Amino acid sequence: MGKIIALANQKGGVGKTTTTINLAASLATLEKKVLVIDADPQANASSGLGVDLKDIDYSIYECLINKADITEAIYTTDIDGLDIIPSHIDLVGAEIEMLNLDNREKIMRNALLSIKSEYDYILIDCSPSLGLITINALTAADSVIIPVQCEYFALEGISKLLNTIKIIKTKLNPALEIEGFLLTMFDSRLRLANQIYDEVKRHFQELVFKTIIQRNVKLSEAPSHGIPAILYDAESTGAKNHLSLANEIITKNSK
């Protein structure tokens, strides 16, 4: 049975999409069968994995709103074993459309039931908000990775996210766990980055991943070519960091 992991933080620009794309590619490289669900209307994970949004007939939007068959929305990528359900700008209005639906918080979970066993890992790239789509993702997920940017105000908003997770655990998804806090955009030369690392580690202790995602030019350049860093430059720090994260997650989940 596959494991569904949501990547969530309502703060924008913390590296959610970059992590989703590159973690998924690394897990697939390590011979796991992986599905990315792009649940962000900006659709950056879709374009970052080479999906041309003009060529798709079905996206996560059709699966949530029109009850389209989820298998119709699965597209392959340039990496063996890595598939994606793309997003669409229509997802912006989906939250309003979902308000009148029964069990609106569980639509994504129900949609994924039929394909969960076909993958080792399903990664959901959430939008930078705590709206209904993100609540759907957290209700569908087994665990959540919280990317934390190593910059000032990094911890701002995390208490709000943790509170949302707590409510979802109580009311919608009692099995939801925190997979880990992931420090992103780390620059070891900056004293502030080191201070934030220490602070996150002190707050969340063993919940912080050992792997840290360092600032890396190749990691920023890869999405414009529609490929993850491991295909763009396998020797880059960004590619190696995400491979290390994938190994850490596989080891943790095989215990």
CSV table of C-alpha atoms in Angstrom, one decimal:
chain,number,residue,atom,x,y,z
A,1,MET,CA,0.0,0.0,0.0
A,2,GLY,CA,1.4,3.4,-1.0
A,3,LYS,CA,2.1,6.2,1.4
A,4,ILE,CA,0.5,9.6,0.7
A,5,ILE,CA,2.7,12.6,1.8
A,6,ALA,CA,1.5,16.2,1.6
A,7,LEU,CA,4.0,19.0,1.4
A,8,ALA,CA,2.4,21.9,3.1
A,9,ASN,CA,3.2,25.4,4.5
A,10,GLN,CA,0.8,28.3,3.9
A,11,LYS,CA,3.9,30.6,3.7
A,12,GLY,CA,4.8,31.0,0.0
A,13,GLY,CA,8.3,30.7,-1.3
A,14,VAL,CA,9.6,28.1,1.1
A,15,GLY,CA,10.5,25.5,-1.4
A,16,LYS,CA,7.4,23.2,-1.4
A,17,THR,CA,7.3,22.7,-5.1
A,18,THR,CA,11.0,22.4,-5.6
A,19,THR,CA,11.1,19.8,-2.9
A,20,THR,CA,8.1,17.9,-4.3
A,21,ILE,CA,9.6,17.7,-7.8
A,22,ASN,CA,13.1,16.7,-6.7
A,23,LEU,CA,12.1,14.4,-3.9
A,24,ALA,CA,9.7,12.6,-6.3
A,25,ALA,CA,12.4,12.3,-9.0
A,26,SER,CA,14.9,11.0,-6.3
A,27,LEU,CA,12.5,8.4,-5.0
A,28,ALA,CA,11.8,7.2,-8.6
A,29,THR,CA,15.6,7.1,-9.2
A,30,LEU,CA,15.8,4.8,-6.2
A,31,GLU,CA,13.3,2.5,-7.9
A,32,LYS,CA,10.2,3.5,-6.1
A,33,LYS,CA,6.9,4.0,-8.0
A,34,VAL,CA,5.9,7.6,-7.4
A,35,LEU,CA,2.9,9.9,-8.2
A,36,VAL,CA,3.0,13.7,-7.8
A,37,ILE,CA,-0.4,15.4,-7.4
A,38,ASP,CA,-0.1,19.1,-8.2
A,39,ALA,CA,-2.7,20.7,-5.9
A,40,ASP,CA,-1.5,24.2,-6.5
A,41,PRO,CA,-3.4,26.4,-9.1
A,42,GLN,CA,-0.1,27.9,-10.2
A,43,ALA,CA,0.8,24.4,-11.6
A,44,ASN,CA,4.5,24.9,-11.1
A,45,ALA,CA,5.1,21.2,-10.2
A,46,SER,CA,3.4,20.3,-13.5
A,47,SER,CA,5.5,22.5,-15.7
A,48,GLY,CA,8.6,21.6,-13.6
A,49,LEU,CA,8.1,18.0,-14.5
A,50,GLY,CA,7.7,18.8,-18.2
A,51,VAL,CA,3.9,18.8,-18.5
A,52,ASP,CA,2.6,21.1,-21.2
A,53,LEU,CA,-0.6,22.3,-19.7
A,54,LYS,CA,-2.1,23.1,-23.2
A,55,ASP,CA,-1.9,19.4,-24.0
A,56,ILE,CA,-3.8,17.9,-21.0
A,57,ASP,CA,-7.4,16.9,-21.0
A,58,TYR,CA,-7.8,16.0,-17.4
A,59,SER,CA,-6.2,17.6,-14.3
A,60,ILE,CA,-6.8,17.3,-10.5
A,61,TYR,CA,-9.6,19.9,-11.0
A,62,GLU,CA,-11.7,17.5,-13.1
A,63,CYS,CA,-11.1,14.7,-10.5
A,64,LEU,CA,-12.3,16.9,-7.6
A,65,ILE,CA,-15.1,18.8,-9.2
A,66,ASN,CA,-16.4,16.7,-12.0
A,67,LYS,CA,-15.7,13.3,-10.4
A,68,ALA,CA,-13.6,12.4,-13.5
A,69,ASP,CA,-11.9,9.0,-13.4
A,70,ILE,CA,-8.5,9.7,-11.7
A,71,THR,CA,-6.6,7.3,-13.9
A,72,GLU,CA,-7.5,9.6,-16.9
A,73,ALA,CA,-5.6,12.4,-15.2
A,74,ILE,CA,-2.3,10.5,-14.7
A,75,TYR,CA,0.5,11.5,-17.1
A,76,THR,CA,4.0,10.0,-17.3
A,77,THR,CA,7.2,12.1,-17.0
A,78,ASP,CA,10.8,11.8,-18.4
A,79,ILE,CA,11.7,9.8,-15.3
A,80,ASP,CA,10.8,6.1,-15.2
A,81,GLY,CA,8.4,5.3,-12.4
A,82,LEU,CA,7.4,8.9,-11.9
A,83,ASP,CA,3.8,10.0,-12.9
A,84,ILE,CA,2.0,13.2,-12.3
A,85,ILE,CA,-1.6,14.4,-12.0
A,86,PRO,CA,-1.3,18.0,-13.2
A,87,SER,CA,-3.0,21.1,-11.9
A,88,HIS,CA,-5.0,23.8,-13.7
A,89,ILE,CA,-5.7,27.4,-13.2
A,90,ASP,CA,-9.4,26.5,-12.8
A,91,LEU,CA,-8.4,25.1,-9.4
A,92,VAL,CA,-8.5,28.7,-8.1
A,93,GLY,CA,-12.3,28.6,-8.2
A,94,ALA,CA,-12.6,24.9,-7.1
A,95,GLU,CA,-12.8,25.8,-3.4
A,96,ILE,CA,-16.0,27.8,-4.0
A,97,GLU,CA,-17.4,25.0,-6.2
A,98,MET,CA,-16.7,22.4,-3.5
A,99,LEU,CA,-18.5,24.3,-0.7
A,100,ASN,CA,-21.9,22.7,-1.7
A,101,LEU,CA,-20.6,19.2,-2.1
A,102,ASP,CA,-21.1,16.4,0.5
A,103,ASN,CA,-18.1,15.4,2.5
A,104,ARG,CA,-16.2,18.2,0.8
A,105,GLU,CA,-13.1,17.7,2.9
A,106,LYS,CA,-12.7,14.1,1.8
A,107,ILE,CA,-13.1,14.4,-1.9
A,108,MET,CA,-9.4,14.0,-2.6
A,109,ARG,CA,-9.1,11.1,-0.2
A,110,ASN,CA,-12.0,9.2,-1.9
A,111,ALA,CA,-10.5,9.9,-5.4
A,112,LEU,CA,-7.1,8.5,-4.4
A,113,LEU,CA,-8.5,5.3,-2.9
A,114,SER,CA,-8.5,3.4,-6.2
A,115,ILE,CA,-4.9,4.1,-7.1
A,116,LYS,CA,-3.1,4.3,-3.7
A,117,SER,CA,-1.9,0.7,-3.8
A,118,GLU,CA,-0.3,1.2,-7.3
A,119,TYR,CA,2.4,3.5,-6.0
A,120,ASP,CA,5.0,3.4,-3.2
A,121,TYR,CA,4.7,7.1,-2.6
A,122,ILE,CA,2.2,9.8,-3.6
A,123,LEU,CA,3.4,13.3,-3.0
A,124,ILE,CA,0.9,16.2,-2.9
A,125,ASP,CA,2.2,19.7,-3.6
A,126,CYS,CA,-0.1,22.0,-1.7
A,127,SER,CA,-0.8,25.6,-2.5
A,128,PRO,CA,0.5,28.3,-0.1
A,129,SER,CA,-2.8,28.6,1.8
A,130,LEU,CA,-4.8,26.7,4.3
A,131,GLY,CA,-7.9,26.6,2.1
A,132,LEU,CA,-10.2,23.7,1.3
A,133,ILE,CA,-7.9,22.1,-1.3
A,134,THR,CA,-5.0,22.0,1.3
A,135,ILE,CA,-7.5,20.6,3.9
A,136,ASN,CA,-8.4,17.9,1.3
A,137,ALA,CA,-4.7,17.1,0.8
A,138,LEU,CA,-4.1,16.8,4.5
A,139,THR,CA,-7.2,14.7,5.0
A,140,ALA,CA,-6.0,12.3,2.2
A,141,ALA,CA,-2.4,12.2,3.5
A,142,ASP,CA,-0.8,9.7,5.8
A,143,SER,CA,1.8,12.3,6.7
A,144,VAL,CA,3.0,15.8,6.0
A,145,ILE,CA,6.4,17.3,5.2
A,146,ILE,CA,6.7,20.9,6.3
A,147,PRO,CA,9.4,22.8,4.4
A,148,VAL,CA,11.0,25.6,6.5
A,149,GLN,CA,13.0,28.3,4.8
A,150,CYS,CA,16.2,29.3,6.6
A,151,GLU,CA,15.4,33.0,6.7
A,152,TYR,CA,14.0,35.5,9.0
A,153,PHE,CA,10.3,34.9,9.9
A,154,ALA,CA,10.8,31.2,9.0
A,155,LEU,CA,8.8,30.0,12.1
A,156,GLU,CA,6.1,32.6,11.6
A,157,GLY,CA,2.9,30.8,10.6
A,158,ILE,CA,4.1,27.4,11.5
A,159,SER,CA,2.0,27.4,14.7
A,160,LYS,CA,-1.1,28.2,12.5
A,161,LEU,CA,-0.2,25.2,10.2
A,162,LEU,CA,0.3,22.9,13.2
A,163,ASN,CA,-3.0,24.0,14.7
A,164,THR,CA,-4.7,23.1,11.3
A,165,ILE,CA,-3.0,19.7,11.4
A,166,LYS,CA,-4.2,19.2,14.9
A,167,ILE,CA,-7.8,20.1,14.0
A,168,ILE,CA,-7.6,17.7,10.9
A,169,LYS,CA,-6.3,14.9,13.2
A,170,THR,CA,-9.1,15.4,15.6
A,171,LYS,CA,-12.0,15.8,13.1
A,172,LEU,CA,-11.0,14.3,9.7
A,173,ASN,CA,-7.9,12.2,9.7
A,174,PRO,CA,-6.8,10.7,13.0
A,175,ALA,CA,-3.9,8.9,11.4
A,176,LEU,CA,-2.2,12.0,10.1
A,177,GLU,CA,1.5,12.3,11.2
A,178,ILE,CA,4.2,14.8,10.7
A,179,GLU,CA,6.8,13.1,8.4
A,180,GLY,CA,9.3,15.9,9.3
A,181,PHE,CA,10.3,19.5,9.1
A,182,LEU,CA,12.7,20.1,6.2
A,183,LEU,CA,15.1,23.0,6.2
A,184,THR,CA,15.3,24.6,2.8
A,185,MET,CA,17.4,27.3,1.1
A,186,PHE,CA,20.2,26.8,3.7
A,187,ASP,CA,23.3,29.0,3.3
A,188,SER,CA,25.9,27.9,5.8
A,189,ARG,CA,27.8,31.2,5.4
A,190,LEU,CA,24.9,33.1,7.0
A,191,ARG,CA,24.8,33.2,10.8
A,192,LEU,CA,21.0,33.7,10.6
A,193,ALA,CA,20.6,30.4,8.7
A,194,ASN,CA,22.5,28.6,11.4
A,195,GLN,CA,20.5,30.3,14.1
A,196,ILE,CA,17.2,29.2,12.4
A,197,TYR,CA,18.5,25.7,12.1
A,198,ASP,CA,19.3,25.6,15.8
A,199,GLU,CA,15.9,27.1,16.7
A,200,VAL,CA,13.9,24.6,14.5
A,201,LYS,CA,15.9,21.7,15.9
A,202,ARG,CA,15.3,22.9,19.5
A,203,HIS,CA,11.5,23.3,18.9
A,204,PHE,CA,10.9,20.1,16.9
A,205,GLN,CA,13.9,17.8,17.8
A,206,GLU,CA,13.7,14.4,16.2
A,207,LEU,CA,11.0,15.6,13.8
A,208,VAL,CA,13.6,17.6,11.8
A,209,PHE,CA,15.1,15.8,8.9
A,210,LYS,CA,18.8,15.2,9.0
A,211,THR,CA,19.0,16.2,5.4
A,212,ILE,CA,19.2,20.0,4.8
A,213,ILE,CA,18.4,21.4,1.3
A,214,GLN,CA,21.1,24.0,0.5
A,215,ARG,CA,20.8,27.0,-1.7
A,216,ASN,CA,21.8,25.9,-5.2
A,217,VAL,CA,21.7,27.6,-8.6
A,218,LYS,CA,21.1,24.3,-10.5
A,219,LEU,CA,18.1,23.7,-8.3
A,220,SER,CA,16.6,27.0,-9.4
A,221,GLU,CA,17.5,26.6,-13.1
A,222,ALA,CA,16.2,23.0,-13.6
A,223,PRO,CA,12.4,23.8,-13.6
A,224,SER,CA,12.8,26.3,-16.5
A,225,HIS,CA,13.9,23.2,-18.5
A,226,GLY,CA,10.9,21.2,-17.3
A,227,ILE,CA,13.1,18.6,-15.6
A,228,PRO,CA,14.2,17.9,-12.0
A,229,ALA,CA,17.7,18.7,-10.8
A,230,ILE,CA,18.8,15.0,-11.0
A,231,LEU,CA,18.3,15.1,-14.8
A,232,TYR,CA,19.6,18.6,-15.2
A,233,ASP,CA,22.8,18.1,-13.2
A,234,ALA,CA,23.1,14.9,-11.2
A,235,GLU,CA,26.3,16.1,-9.5
A,236,SER,CA,24.8,19.3,-8.3
A,237,THR,CA,24.3,19.9,-4.6
A,238,GLY,CA,20.6,20.2,-5.1
A,239,ALA,CA,20.3,16.8,-6.7
A,240,LYS,CA,22.5,15.2,-4.0
A,241,ASN,CA,20.5,16.8,-1.2
A,242,HIS,CA,17.2,15.5,-2.5
A,243,LEU,CA,18.7,12.0,-3.1
A,244,SER,CA,19.8,12.1,0.6
A,245,LEU,CA,16.3,13.1,1.7
A,246,ALA,CA,14.7,10.3,-0.4
A,247,ASN,CA,17.0,7.8,1.2
A,248,GLU,CA,16.2,9.2,4.7
A,249,ILE,CA,12.4,8.8,4.0
A,250,ILE,CA,12.8,5.3,2.6
A,251,THR,CA,14.8,4.2,5.6
A,252,LYS,CA,12.4,5.8,8.0
A,253,ASN,CA,9.4,4.1,6.4
A,254,SER,CA,11.0,0.7,6.1
A,255,LYS,CA,11.3,0.3,9.9
